[in-house]
XYZ file of N, CA and C in Angstrom:
870
model
N 51.011 22.547 -23.846
C 51.198 23.295 -24.823
C 52.385 23.391 -25.882
N 52.559 22.129 -26.873
C 54.117 22.109 -26.993
C 55.183 23.125 -27.817
N 56.039 23.049 -26.538
C 56.836 24.139 -27.159
C 58.527 23.934 -26.767
N 59.332 24.890 -28.373
C 60.618 24.871 -28.415
C 61.441 25.806 -27.495
N 61.879 25.627 -26.671
C 62.852 26.258 -25.983
C 64.481 26.483 -26.891
N 65.608 27.498 -26.262
C 66.881 27.577 -26.399
C 67.856 27.775 -25.693
N 68.989 26.858 -25.531
C 69.782 28.048 -24.784
C 71.126 27.479 -25.068
N 71.410 29.313 -25.212
C 72.934 29.053 -25.654
C 74.427 29.453 -24.784
N 75.178 28.053 -24.684
C 77.180 28.355 -24.400
C 77.363 28.310 -25.005
N 78.762 27.762 -24.918
C 80.108 28.943 -25.797
C 81.479 27.970 -24.568
N 81.869 27.973 -25.706
C 83.240 27.025 -24.906
C 84.503 26.788 -26.291
N 85.987 27.319 -26.153
C 86.799 27.292 -26.875
C 87.238 25.920 -26.953
N 88.648 25.570 -27.592
C 88.984 24.746 -27.587
C 89.420 24.091 -29.241
N 90.289 23.501 -29.209
C 91.701 23.667 -30.445
C 91.195 21.584 -30.993
N 91.664 21.696 -32.215
C 91.137 21.135 -32.782
C 92.520 20.083 -33.789
N 92.935 18.986 -34.225
C 93.330 18.885 -35.266
C 92.409 18.111 -36.773
N 93.217 17.889 -37.828
C 92.132 16.633 -38.389
C 93.058 16.437 -38.805
N 93.529 15.126 -38.475
C 94.435 14.065 -38.763
C 94.763 12.909 -38.345
N 94.750 11.829 -39.492
C 94.713 10.556 -39.533
C 95.958 9.725 -39.579
N 96.272 8.379 -37.978
C 97.621 8.375 -37.703
C 97.624 7.224 -39.734
N 97.148 6.647 -39.726
C 97.213 5.557 -40.979
C 97.300 6.188 -41.898
N 96.846 7.823 -42.351
C 97.467 7.869 -43.766
C 99.210 9.092 -42.713
N 100.153 9.244 -44.199
C 101.070 10.179 -43.958
C 101.005 11.380 -43.807
N 101.907 12.313 -44.060
C 101.735 13.294 -43.154
C 101.219 14.139 -44.627
N 102.232 13.735 -45.679
C 101.721 14.040 -47.344
C 99.873 13.420 -47.082
N 99.214 12.612 -47.453
C 98.493 12.360 -47.370
C 97.589 12.956 -46.479
N 97.535 12.833 -45.464
C 96.889 13.922 -43.933
C 96.241 16.088 -44.943
N 98.091 16.459 -45.248
C 97.884 16.772 -46.032
C 97.028 17.918 -47.092
N 97.047 16.582 -47.986
C 96.304 15.838 -49.350
C 94.675 16.219 -49.335
N 93.691 15.260 -48.225
C 93.451 15.563 -47.171
C 92.189 16.305 -47.103
N 93.204 16.735 -45.493
C 92.358 18.037 -45.116
C 92.865 19.264 -44.875
N 93.842 19.812 -45.631
C 95.115 20.605 -45.783
C 95.511 21.636 -44.819
N 95.121 22.614 -44.725
C 95.836 23.283 -43.152
C 94.972 23.277 -42.006
N 93.851 22.257 -42.029
C 94.233 21.829 -40.598
C 94.180 20.773 -39.768
N 96.082 19.917 -41.231
C 96.336 18.920 -40.637
C 97.269 19.446 -39.582
N 97.961 20.410 -39.529
C 99.079 20.554 -39.073
C 99.779 20.737 -38.100
N 100.895 20.489 -37.698
C 100.536 19.997 -35.466
C 100.868 21.663 -35.174
N 100.258 21.919 -34.595
C 99.211 20.947 -33.119
C 97.671 21.457 -33.190
N 97.852 21.762 -34.240
C 96.338 21.569 -34.635
C 96.196 23.397 -34.299
N 94.960 23.899 -34.637
C 94.286 25.106 -34.341
C 92.865 25.478 -33.885
N 92.817 26.339 -33.311
C 91.216 26.497 -32.125
C 90.292 27.834 -32.605
N 89.391 26.867 -32.054
C 87.410 28.109 -32.016
C 87.208 28.599 -30.937
N 86.865 29.522 -31.175
C 85.830 30.246 -30.274
C 84.228 29.607 -30.802
N 84.087 28.413 -29.954
C 82.866 27.723 -30.436
C 81.565 28.598 -30.091
N 80.171 27.951 -30.699
C 78.869 28.854 -30.263
C 78.267 28.357 -30.657
N 77.521 27.240 -29.595
C 76.992 26.267 -28.892
C 74.981 26.912 -28.693
N 74.479 25.733 -29.866
C 72.884 26.700 -29.399
C 71.866 25.337 -28.915
N 71.335 24.072 -28.166
C 70.321 23.993 -27.612
C 69.053 24.163 -27.930
N 68.508 23.403 -28.735
C 66.938 23.490 -28.535
C 66.373 21.969 -27.899
N 65.394 23.025 -26.981
C 65.172 21.143 -26.585
C 62.820 21.948 -26.088
N 62.734 20.544 -26.591
C 61.425 20.382 -26.682
C 60.179 19.817 -25.696
N 59.769 20.271 -25.153
C 58.729 20.034 -24.310
C 56.844 21.303 -23.439
N 55.970 20.424 -23.207
C 54.614 21.478 -22.593
C 55.323 22.250 -22.142
N 54.236 23.537 -21.647
C 54.669 24.289 -21.421
C 54.425 23.399 -19.678
N 54.445 24.338 -18.338
C 54.500 23.618 -17.305
C 53.114 24.941 -16.824
N 52.806 23.917 -15.070
C 51.848 24.983 -15.144
C 52.896 26.438 -14.940
N 54.236 26.825 -14.409
C 54.834 28.563 -13.815
C 55.310 28.697 -15.480
N 54.545 28.406 -16.620
C 54.802 28.360 -18.187
C 55.965 28.561 -18.415
N 56.861 27.047 -17.855
C 58.048 27.204 -18.377
C 58.134 25.716 -19.177
N 59.488 25.160 -20.300
C 59.441 23.961 -20.522
C 60.258 23.358 -19.247
N 61.182 24.193 -19.757
C 62.361 23.515 -18.592
C 63.191 24.923 -17.582
N 62.946 24.509 -16.409
C 63.783 25.320 -15.217
C 64.912 26.081 -16.604
N 65.335 26.691 -17.196
C 66.491 27.116 -18.079
C 67.956 27.047 -16.874
N 67.809 27.136 -15.544
C 69.057 27.199 -14.648
C 69.384 26.104 -14.320
N 68.585 25.339 -14.177
C 68.863 23.558 -14.268
C 69.299 23.409 -15.560
N 68.861 23.263 -16.636
C 69.427 23.518 -17.876
C 70.779 24.158 -18.500
N 71.329 24.853 -17.991
C 72.562 25.290 -17.784
C 73.516 24.775 -17.163
N 72.845 23.829 -16.414
C 74.260 23.399 -15.431
C 74.330 22.258 -16.120
N 73.446 21.191 -16.416
C 73.531 20.051 -17.641
C 74.336 20.273 -18.446
N 74.104 21.088 -19.237
C 75.066 21.759 -19.961
C 76.644 21.713 -19.861
N 76.229 22.626 -18.402
C 78.135 22.863 -17.936
C 78.975 21.702 -17.795
N 78.641 20.600 -16.749
C 78.147 19.090 -16.336
C 78.545 18.252 -17.688
N 77.784 18.541 -18.600
C 77.734 17.075 -19.063
C 78.614 17.468 -21.440
N 79.017 19.344 -21.008
C 79.353 19.304 -22.403
C 81.177 20.452 -22.144
N 80.224 21.504 -21.814
C 80.702 22.770 -21.818
C 82.430 22.689 -20.738
N 82.181 22.193 -19.224
C 82.952 22.520 -18.480
C 83.833 21.367 -18.931
N 83.887 20.448 -19.830
C 84.920 18.687 -20.729
C 86.013 19.819 -21.357
N 84.982 20.523 -22.262
C 85.565 20.695 -23.767
C 85.892 22.032 -23.392
N 85.756 22.903 -22.776
C 86.449 24.078 -22.547
C 87.877 24.372 -22.410
N 88.425 25.187 -23.330
C 90.014 25.158 -22.808
C 90.981 23.921 -22.903
N 90.440 22.985 -23.936
C 90.464 21.224 -24.005
C 91.518 21.402 -25.892
N 92.105 19.907 -25.720
C 92.199 19.827 -26.929
C 91.172 18.204 -27.767
N 90.203 19.011 -28.317
C 88.867 18.167 -28.452
C 89.158 16.131 -29.353
N 90.464 16.425 -29.392
C 90.978 14.952 -30.205
C 91.142 13.877 -29.079
N 90.842 14.420 -28.361
C 91.840 14.104 -26.827
C 90.703 13.384 -25.834
N 89.925 14.847 -26.322
C 88.911 14.965 -24.914
C 88.004 13.968 -24.450
N 87.124 13.177 -25.828
C 86.120 12.084 -25.724
C 86.706 11.467 -26.656
N 86.463 9.784 -26.306
C 86.938 8.562 -26.942
C 86.376 8.859 -28.238
N 84.910 9.213 -28.785
C 84.412 8.989 -29.741
C 85.301 10.643 -30.804
N 86.218 11.171 -30.942
C 87.242 11.560 -31.276
C 88.365 10.650 -31.919
N 88.525 9.825 -30.603
C 89.735 9.088 -31.560
C 88.884 7.968 -32.919
N 88.018 8.325 -32.482
C 87.235 6.775 -33.684
C 87.144 8.044 -34.731
N 86.427 9.011 -34.769
C 85.850 10.054 -35.561
C 86.313 11.464 -35.164
N 86.941 11.872 -36.184
C 87.834 12.612 -35.902
C 86.970 14.363 -35.518
N 87.085 15.245 -34.829
C 86.374 16.294 -34.331
C 86.033 17.190 -35.329
N 85.381 17.345 -36.496
C 84.696 18.498 -37.316
C 83.202 18.598 -36.698
N 83.335 19.758 -37.316
C 81.727 20.893 -36.800
C 80.715 19.796 -36.462
N 80.307 19.128 -37.811
C 78.964 18.277 -37.560
C 79.283 17.592 -36.764
N 80.919 16.231 -36.448
C 80.531 15.202 -35.653
C 80.065 15.292 -33.463
N 81.416 17.080 -33.663
C 81.387 17.404 -32.487
C 80.413 17.854 -32.216
N 78.537 18.255 -32.735
C 77.720 18.724 -32.704
C 76.988 17.139 -33.157
N 76.861 16.236 -33.404
C 76.763 14.901 -33.279
C 76.753 14.277 -31.563
N 77.932 14.298 -31.352
C 78.619 13.986 -29.965
C 77.697 15.022 -29.118
N 77.714 16.111 -29.425
C 76.819 17.402 -27.474
C 75.798 16.163 -28.083
N 75.163 16.400 -28.520
C 74.099 15.203 -28.250
C 74.091 13.893 -27.918
N 74.580 13.473 -28.312
C 74.673 11.865 -26.990
C 74.899 11.923 -25.956
N 75.159 12.981 -25.618
C 75.590 13.743 -24.233
C 74.559 13.965 -23.375
N 73.764 15.067 -24.399
C 72.843 15.520 -23.539
C 71.115 14.590 -23.927
N 71.245 13.623 -24.379
C 69.923 13.361 -24.680
C 69.441 12.652 -23.716
N 70.324 11.833 -22.662
C 69.703 10.904 -20.817
C 69.107 11.478 -20.455
N 69.712 13.558 -20.230
C 70.112 14.364 -19.700
C 68.444 15.798 -19.703
N 68.558 15.774 -20.992
C 67.635 16.496 -21.947
C 67.133 16.568 -23.078
N 65.207 16.940 -23.418
C 65.143 16.145 -24.404
C 65.025 17.479 -25.930
N 66.595 16.788 -26.398
C 67.372 17.153 -26.838
C 66.134 17.456 -28.278
N 66.463 18.726 -29.435
C 65.464 18.384 -30.815
C 66.617 18.960 -31.468
N 67.199 19.871 -31.227
C 68.634 20.409 -32.058
C 70.009 20.520 -31.563
N 70.986 20.577 -32.978
C 71.910 20.930 -31.628
C 72.672 21.745 -32.667
N 73.186 23.131 -32.497
C 73.148 23.844 -33.889
C 74.795 24.003 -32.380
N 76.105 23.678 -33.921
C 77.046 24.644 -33.471
C 77.480 25.296 -34.533
N 78.062 26.553 -34.252
C 78.862 27.171 -35.180
C 80.898 26.931 -34.251
N 81.513 26.529 -35.371
C 82.793 27.095 -35.467
C 83.256 28.416 -35.599
N 82.736 28.752 -36.274
C 83.092 30.569 -35.897
C 81.800 31.320 -37.058
N 81.569 32.077 -37.405
C 80.437 32.604 -38.278
C 80.072 31.863 -39.526
N 80.558 32.051 -40.016
C 80.798 31.196 -41.178
C 80.667 30.082 -41.351
N 80.382 29.284 -40.761
C 80.303 27.250 -40.480
C 80.133 27.205 -39.199
N 79.679 26.371 -39.707
C 78.322 25.941 -38.886
C 77.639 24.696 -38.494
N 77.220 23.819 -38.838
C 76.760 22.097 -38.004
C 74.935 22.286 -37.254
N 74.317 21.276 -38.056
C 72.919 21.388 -37.404
C 72.756 19.661 -37.233
N 73.059 19.217 -35.775
C 72.250 17.843 -36.020
C 71.262 17.174 -34.912
N 70.168 16.820 -36.187
C 69.281 16.111 -35.229
C 68.755 15.043 -34.894
N 69.993 14.672 -33.890
C 69.630 13.265 -34.220
C 69.205 12.201 -34.626
N 69.652 12.214 -35.606
C 68.609 10.690 -37.181
C 69.979 10.312 -37.533
N 70.655 8.975 -36.806
C 72.353 8.949 -36.534
C 72.958 9.299 -37.184
N 74.130 8.965 -38.112
C 75.041 9.628 -39.334
C 74.686 11.317 -39.438
N 73.461 11.136 -40.162
C 72.515 12.901 -40.940
C 73.104 14.507 -40.352
N 73.374 15.124 -40.996
C 74.034 16.389 -40.570
C 73.500 16.945 -41.296
N 74.125 18.765 -41.202
C 73.516 19.571 -41.993
C 74.870 20.625 -41.246
N 75.245 21.317 -43.243
C 76.153 22.177 -42.646
C 76.438 22.939 -43.284
N 76.261 24.322 -42.308
C 76.311 25.411 -43.254
C 77.782 27.033 -43.497
N 78.035 26.988 -44.665
C 78.349 27.875 -45.168
C 77.725 28.883 -44.963
N 78.406 30.446 -45.185
C 77.730 31.847 -45.459
C 78.912 32.288 -46.506
N 79.275 33.501 -47.035
C 79.715 33.603 -47.726
C 79.116 35.316 -48.580
N 79.610 36.328 -49.958
C 79.189 36.750 -49.761
C 79.254 37.759 -51.428
N 78.811 38.713 -51.745
C 78.566 39.096 -52.922
C 78.052 40.091 -52.904
N 78.996 41.236 -54.793
C 77.870 42.799 -54.742
C 77.899 43.030 -55.909
N 76.155 42.408 -55.630
C 76.290 42.986 -56.923
C 75.264 44.152 -57.389
N 74.996 44.536 -58.676
C 73.376 45.662 -58.815
C 72.328 44.823 -59.642
N 71.321 45.353 -59.745
C 70.081 44.762 -60.745
C 69.155 45.878 -60.773
N 68.590 45.991 -61.519
C 66.602 46.405 -61.185
C 65.671 45.744 -61.873
N 64.621 45.599 -61.437
C 63.709 45.302 -60.897
C 62.525 45.453 -62.480
N 62.642 44.929 -63.296
C 61.609 45.367 -64.312
C 61.397 44.187 -65.532
N 60.157 44.186 -65.721
C 59.471 43.510 -66.455
C 59.872 42.860 -67.681
N 60.483 42.773 -68.307
C 60.791 42.756 -69.662
C 59.599 43.361 -70.647
N 58.469 43.028 -69.763
C 57.563 42.811 -71.047
C 56.334 43.874 -71.000
N 56.850 44.435 -69.659
C 56.204 45.997 -69.346
C 57.048 47.712 -69.423
N 55.471 48.912 -68.811
C 56.554 49.795 -69.360
C 57.056 50.100 -68.619
N 57.970 50.891 -68.077
C 58.566 51.473 -67.251
C 57.600 52.601 -66.215
N 56.223 52.183 -66.615
C 55.257 53.151 -65.555
C 54.279 51.831 -64.713
N 54.046 50.794 -65.719
C 53.596 49.443 -64.931
C 54.882 48.801 -63.737
N 56.625 49.037 -64.490
C 56.959 48.028 -63.885
C 57.407 49.395 -62.148
N 57.324 49.750 -62.219
C 56.853 51.187 -61.329
C 56.456 50.974 -60.355
N 55.321 50.612 -60.765
C 53.719 49.896 -59.954
C 53.975 49.533 -58.998
N 55.032 48.180 -59.701
C 55.713 47.202 -59.112
C 55.999 47.416 -58.177
N 57.487 47.319 -58.658
C 58.071 47.245 -58.350
C 59.330 48.753 -57.442
N 58.215 49.407 -57.711
C 58.300 50.831 -56.963
C 59.547 51.617 -57.394
N 60.425 52.006 -56.699
C 62.516 52.862 -56.869
C 62.692 51.554 -57.461
N 62.697 50.687 -57.078
C 63.742 49.351 -57.746
C 63.628 48.804 -59.393
N 62.159 50.036 -60.222
C 62.251 49.668 -61.654
C 63.132 51.308 -61.764
N 63.465 52.230 -61.030
C 63.952 52.557 -62.172
C 66.164 52.637 -63.283
N 65.738 52.935 -63.689
C 65.877 52.593 -65.222
C 67.757 52.185 -64.975
N 68.211 53.577 -64.143
C 70.364 52.849 -64.518
C 70.229 51.862 -62.421
N 68.902 50.588 -61.979
C 69.591 50.033 -61.351
C 70.046 50.313 -60.275
N 70.671 49.931 -58.641
C 71.322 49.748 -57.640
C 71.327 48.637 -57.342
N 72.291 48.540 -56.276
C 73.378 47.519 -55.678
C 73.023 47.353 -54.387
N 72.861 45.780 -54.269
C 72.803 45.106 -52.541
C 74.768 44.393 -51.897
N 74.996 44.029 -50.582
C 75.948 43.569 -50.606
C 75.192 42.110 -50.377
N 75.307 41.054 -51.120
C 74.288 39.909 -50.664
C 75.263 39.464 -49.487
N 74.620 38.534 -48.857
C 74.925 38.011 -47.627
C 74.414 36.018 -47.987
N 75.089 34.992 -48.473
C 74.222 33.449 -49.548
C 74.963 32.599 -48.421
N 74.135 32.652 -47.894
C 74.224 31.121 -46.605
C 73.687 30.014 -47.393
N 74.671 28.483 -47.145
C 74.049 27.854 -48.425
C 74.559 26.276 -47.263
N 73.197 25.719 -47.000
C 73.419 24.674 -46.102
C 73.481 23.145 -47.339
N 73.998 21.892 -46.735
C 74.003 20.531 -47.409
C 73.702 19.582 -46.450
N 73.252 18.238 -46.143
C 73.230 17.225 -45.752
C 73.341 16.396 -46.484
N 74.342 15.657 -45.288
C 74.758 14.226 -45.773
C 74.528 13.440 -44.789
N 75.796 12.373 -45.338
C 76.364 11.383 -44.179
C 77.042 12.141 -43.183
N 77.354 12.204 -41.667
C 79.068 11.989 -41.491
C 80.095 10.592 -41.490
N 80.902 11.029 -42.428
C 81.636 10.060 -42.482
C 82.867 9.125 -41.314
N 82.532 8.133 -41.093
C 82.955 7.344 -39.843
C 83.961 7.351 -39.722
N 84.985 8.422 -39.999
C 86.130 8.005 -39.537
C 86.877 9.535 -40.158
N 87.001 10.343 -41.314
C 87.172 12.277 -41.280
C 86.019 12.712 -40.570
N 84.809 12.451 -40.100
C 83.713 13.252 -39.479
C 82.772 14.049 -40.560
N 83.601 13.816 -41.538
C 83.405 15.279 -42.277
C 81.848 14.247 -43.682
N 81.074 15.969 -43.972
C 79.897 15.684 -44.931
C 80.223 15.064 -46.126
N 81.236 16.459 -46.350
C 82.154 16.751 -47.497
C 83.310 17.286 -47.526
N 84.000 17.832 -48.402
C 85.196 18.443 -48.482
C 84.755 19.479 -48.526
N 84.812 20.208 -47.667
C 84.683 21.462 -47.500
C 85.675 22.575 -48.170
N 86.213 22.358 -48.405
C 87.740 23.090 -49.781
C 86.626 23.478 -50.824
N 86.268 21.272 -51.701
C 85.715 21.488 -52.093
C 84.246 22.148 -52.845
N 83.265 22.106 -50.767
C 82.273 23.076 -51.268
C 82.638 24.525 -51.567
N 84.035 25.530 -50.953
C 84.262 26.143 -51.200
C 83.951 26.571 -52.306
N 84.875 25.936 -53.203
C 86.020 26.129 -54.337
C 84.085 26.301 -55.494
N 83.692 24.566 -55.097
C 81.709 24.880 -56.262
C 81.227 25.994 -55.650
N 81.415 26.660 -54.504
C 80.448 28.327 -54.380
C 81.345 29.460 -55.066
N 82.261 29.366 -54.770
C 82.685 29.958 -55.633
C 82.644 30.000 -57.208
N 83.003 28.490 -57.383
C 83.100 28.795 -58.763
C 82.099 29.897 -59.649
N 81.148 28.874 -58.768
C 79.542 28.913 -59.612
C 78.938 30.376 -59.244
N 78.839 31.151 -58.416
C 77.994 32.131 -57.810
C 79.051 33.246 -57.578
N 80.168 32.530 -57.048
C 80.627 34.050 -55.887
C 81.051 35.081 -57.571
N 81.987 34.286 -58.320
C 82.903 34.983 -59.335
C 81.856 35.319 -60.094
N 80.790 34.878 -60.906
C 79.860 35.132 -62.002
C 79.386 35.941 -61.363
N 78.861 36.456 -59.949
C 77.994 36.777 -59.785
C 78.574 38.463 -59.457
N 79.474 38.241 -58.920
C 80.308 39.209 -58.287
C 80.413 40.625 -59.111
N 80.465 41.243 -58.142
C 80.516 43.102 -59.026
C 79.947 43.118 -60.396
N 78.963 42.493 -60.668
C 78.325 42.707 -61.916
C 76.730 43.100 -61.772
N 76.283 43.849 -63.208
C 75.251 44.176 -63.425
C 73.986 43.282 -63.893
N 73.260 42.600 -62.673
C 72.913 40.835 -62.670
C 71.996 40.932 -64.447
N 71.296 41.690 -64.570
C 70.582 42.211 -65.698
C 71.076 41.945 -66.911
N 72.527 42.228 -67.271
C 73.918 42.928 -67.786
C 74.478 41.323 -67.677
N 74.883 41.137 -66.385
C 76.605 40.653 -66.874
C 76.143 39.525 -66.848
N 75.325 38.717 -66.518
C 73.766 37.215 -65.973
C 73.696 36.711 -66.518
N 73.771 35.954 -68.175
C 72.144 35.747 -68.934
C 71.048 35.423 -68.536
N 71.147 34.311 -67.611
C 70.153 33.763 -67.027
C 69.229 35.083 -67.165
N 69.824 35.658 -66.491
C 68.621 37.580 -65.874
C 68.177 38.254 -66.905
N 68.961 37.940 -68.479
C 68.516 38.510 -69.371
C 66.598 39.122 -69.081
N 65.930 37.940 -69.336
C 64.148 38.046 -68.902
C 63.682 37.701 -68.132
N 64.961 36.974 -67.126
C 64.357 36.629 -65.052
C 64.017 38.235 -64.517
N 63.510 38.848 -63.895
C 63.551 39.686 -62.935
C 64.647 39.413 -61.921
N 65.541 39.872 -61.538
C 66.603 39.249 -60.555
C 65.914 39.660 -59.392
N 64.869 39.232 -58.705
C 64.457 39.879 -57.795
C 65.285 38.440 -56.624
N 65.498 38.401 -55.246
C 66.616 38.073 -54.041
C 65.344 36.524 -54.068
N 64.109 36.832 -54.668
C 63.556 35.360 -54.497
C 64.448 34.160 -55.895
N 64.168 34.672 -56.707
C 65.055 34.466 -58.312
C 66.227 34.349 -58.622
N 67.104 34.818 -57.984
C 68.219 35.212 -57.753
C 68.785 33.577 -56.582
N 68.139 33.971 -55.644
C 68.231 32.133 -54.771
C 68.070 30.897 -55.578
N 66.855 31.488 -55.849
C 66.091 29.705 -56.960
C 67.468 29.817 -57.497
N 67.871 30.349 -58.734
C 68.753 29.979 -59.663
C 69.682 29.340 -59.019
N 70.380 30.302 -57.344
C 71.397 29.642 -56.912
C 71.616 28.310 -56.855
N 70.854 28.372 -56.376
C 70.263 26.409 -55.603
C 70.369 25.531 -57.105
N 69.782 26.199 -58.078
C 70.436 24.870 -59.339
C 71.425 25.427 -60.373
N 72.187 26.597 -60.257
C 72.938 26.325 -59.986
C 74.130 25.579 -59.054
N 74.095 24.955 -58.052
C 74.493 24.538 -57.156
C 74.256 22.933 -56.701
N 72.856 22.974 -57.316
C 72.481 20.852 -56.638
C 73.548 19.547 -57.474
N 74.000 20.003 -59.094
C 74.343 18.929 -59.666
C 76.436 19.163 -58.851
N 76.399 20.608 -58.768
C 78.204 20.193 -58.085
C 78.582 19.768 -56.794
N 76.970 19.859 -56.115
C 77.258 19.680 -54.347
C 76.900 18.239 -53.631
N 76.117 17.800 -55.448
C 75.529 16.409 -55.538
C 77.074 15.338 -55.673
N 77.932 16.429 -56.771
C 78.545 15.195 -57.355
C 79.915 15.300 -55.765
N 80.079 16.247 -55.277
C 80.905 16.031 -53.323
C 80.345 15.562 -53.069
N 79.292 14.351 -53.417
C 78.840 13.330 -52.053
C 77.365 13.964 -51.066
N 77.279 15.351 -51.301
C 76.653 15.173 -50.089
C 75.021 16.190 -51.253
N 74.026 16.577 -50.681
C 72.545 17.364 -51.028
C 72.438 18.705 -50.991
N 72.406 19.737 -51.213
C 71.718 20.639 -51.397
C 70.433 20.858 -50.398
N 71.010 21.584 -48.933
C 69.062 21.689 -49.034
C 68.727 23.111 -48.879
N 69.726 23.839 -48.318
C 68.747 25.146 -48.134
C 69.215 26.228 -49.447
N 68.855 27.073 -49.363
C 69.366 28.508 -50.080
C 69.027 29.679 -49.204
N 69.811 30.380 -48.680
C 69.610 31.664 -47.849
C 70.275 33.188 -48.443
N 69.130 33.816 -49.178
C 69.698 34.738 -49.220
C 69.398 36.079 -48.601
N 70.635 36.982 -48.158
C 69.661 38.603 -47.762
C 70.095 39.391 -48.713
N 69.090 39.796 -49.092
C 69.361 41.109 -49.660
C 69.512 42.345 -49.138
N 69.602 42.697 -47.860
C 69.785 43.439 -46.923
C 68.956 42.707 -45.351
N 69.303 43.891 -44.589
C 68.824 43.280 -43.147
C 67.173 43.508 -43.487
N 66.965 44.088 -44.402
C 65.334 43.966 -43.997
C 64.265 42.813 -45.077
N 65.250 42.417 -45.825
C 64.469 41.651 -47.034
C 65.617 39.989 -46.976
N 65.240 38.847 -46.605
C 65.701 37.179 -47.393
C 64.968 36.792 -47.548
N 65.551 35.341 -48.725
C 64.597 34.569 -48.870
C 65.119 33.111 -48.553
N 64.765 32.310 -48.468
C 64.972 30.739 -48.035
C 64.835 30.063 -49.653
N 65.349 28.981 -49.632
C 65.074 28.313 -51.214
C 65.216 26.781 -50.708
N 64.246 26.166 -49.921
C 64.143 24.145 -49.708
C 64.482 23.588 -51.086
N 65.453 22.880 -50.537
C 65.905 21.555 -52.179
C 65.753 20.152 -52.026
N 65.576 19.912 -50.953
C 65.803 18.406 -50.427
C 63.881 18.902 -50.636
N 63.624 16.684 -49.802
C 62.163 16.541 -49.535
C 61.528 17.355 -48.383
N 60.554 17.473 -48.427
C 60.076 18.451 -48.093
C 59.202 17.848 -46.423
N 59.604 16.932 -46.202
C 59.077 16.426 -45.159
C 60.371 16.339 -44.303
N 61.347 16.946 -44.357
C 62.620 17.472 -42.942
C 62.197 19.157 -42.746
N 61.444 19.771 -43.956
C 61.686 21.130 -44.564
C 60.434 21.934 -43.233
N 60.661 22.718 -42.687
C 60.487 23.702 -41.769
C 58.767 24.237 -42.461
N 58.609 23.999 -43.263
C 57.151 24.689 -44.396
C 57.610 24.218 -45.349
N 56.126 24.074 -45.292
C 54.524 22.946 -46.532
C 54.464 24.367 -47.440
N 55.584 23.004 -48.519
C 55.920 23.777 -50.405
C 55.972 22.465 -50.518
N 55.895 22.571 -52.316
C 57.072 21.970 -52.926
C 57.772 22.284 -53.021
N 59.474 21.100 -53.150
C 60.405 21.210 -53.440
C 60.929 22.405 -54.428
N 61.976 23.968 -53.854
C 62.642 24.512 -54.216
C 62.159 25.994 -54.487
N 60.638 25.540 -53.785
C 59.755 27.208 -53.925
C 60.506 27.936 -53.425
N 60.535 29.223 -53.074
C 60.951 30.533 -52.717
C 59.983 30.820 -51.563
N 60.870 30.546 -50.082
C 59.535 31.601 -48.888
C 60.702 32.418 -48.415
N 59.986 33.608 -48.430
C 60.117 35.127 -48.370
C 60.173 35.616 -47.477
N 61.062 36.339 -46.323
C 60.853 36.970 -45.518
C 60.759 38.518 -45.288
N 59.876 38.771 -45.364
C 60.642 40.370 -45.202
C 59.675 41.102 -43.672
N 60.895 42.117 -43.754
C 60.604 42.712 -42.163
C 60.225 44.106 -42.870
């Protein structure tokens, strides 16, 4: 029986986004505050996914052994280090979140059946690497607060109440929406980046957060005048808004995850389905209701 197990680890380290071939002004223009001397630090959280067959003891691997490998090869080396100097790979390609994940894979792959490395720089920024050359995924999270009413414009209040329950009440209700945007791309051989992170944040702010935040979606966002603003429809609309701006930044929009409440969330996958964990057509919503 094939199974995937996950092991969590963590380390604290500092890094600096600085290319010696550029001037101080050019580095600041390219990397912003991340270029400042002597660097800055993070409490990194690392998840290693491992695949294999269950043995007669009901395990893929002995996790005590896995813990020791991760400690020996990764965390004992990186913890309380200045990443730019710790491994030769970071002399060639800067220690961005996505590139750190890639190099950790390379360090662990000879010893463990790794299928994914997920690295959180902080709770609102993380990267996934699955062993595909320089390809990686970068995710950022943000939020907006908005009200909506779930009611189809062609139906009566009674019919809408039958379908949407309390959510059809005429004055609407609100949510603090949590939005996760995942992009896919090639890690730049020198900068270590899939995409300009500042530009990505700005695109999400310009196309989603500012137009949506503190609005009544049905009335303030023209698209939802005739489209019911369910979590699924909101996520689908956000994916359509962000595709082109992210492509213009040199990456591809991979996934939108919208968390409406602790109980309700949905995900829209936006690229080729053969790399998605679902069997569905592109840009079809997958709803998780708990």
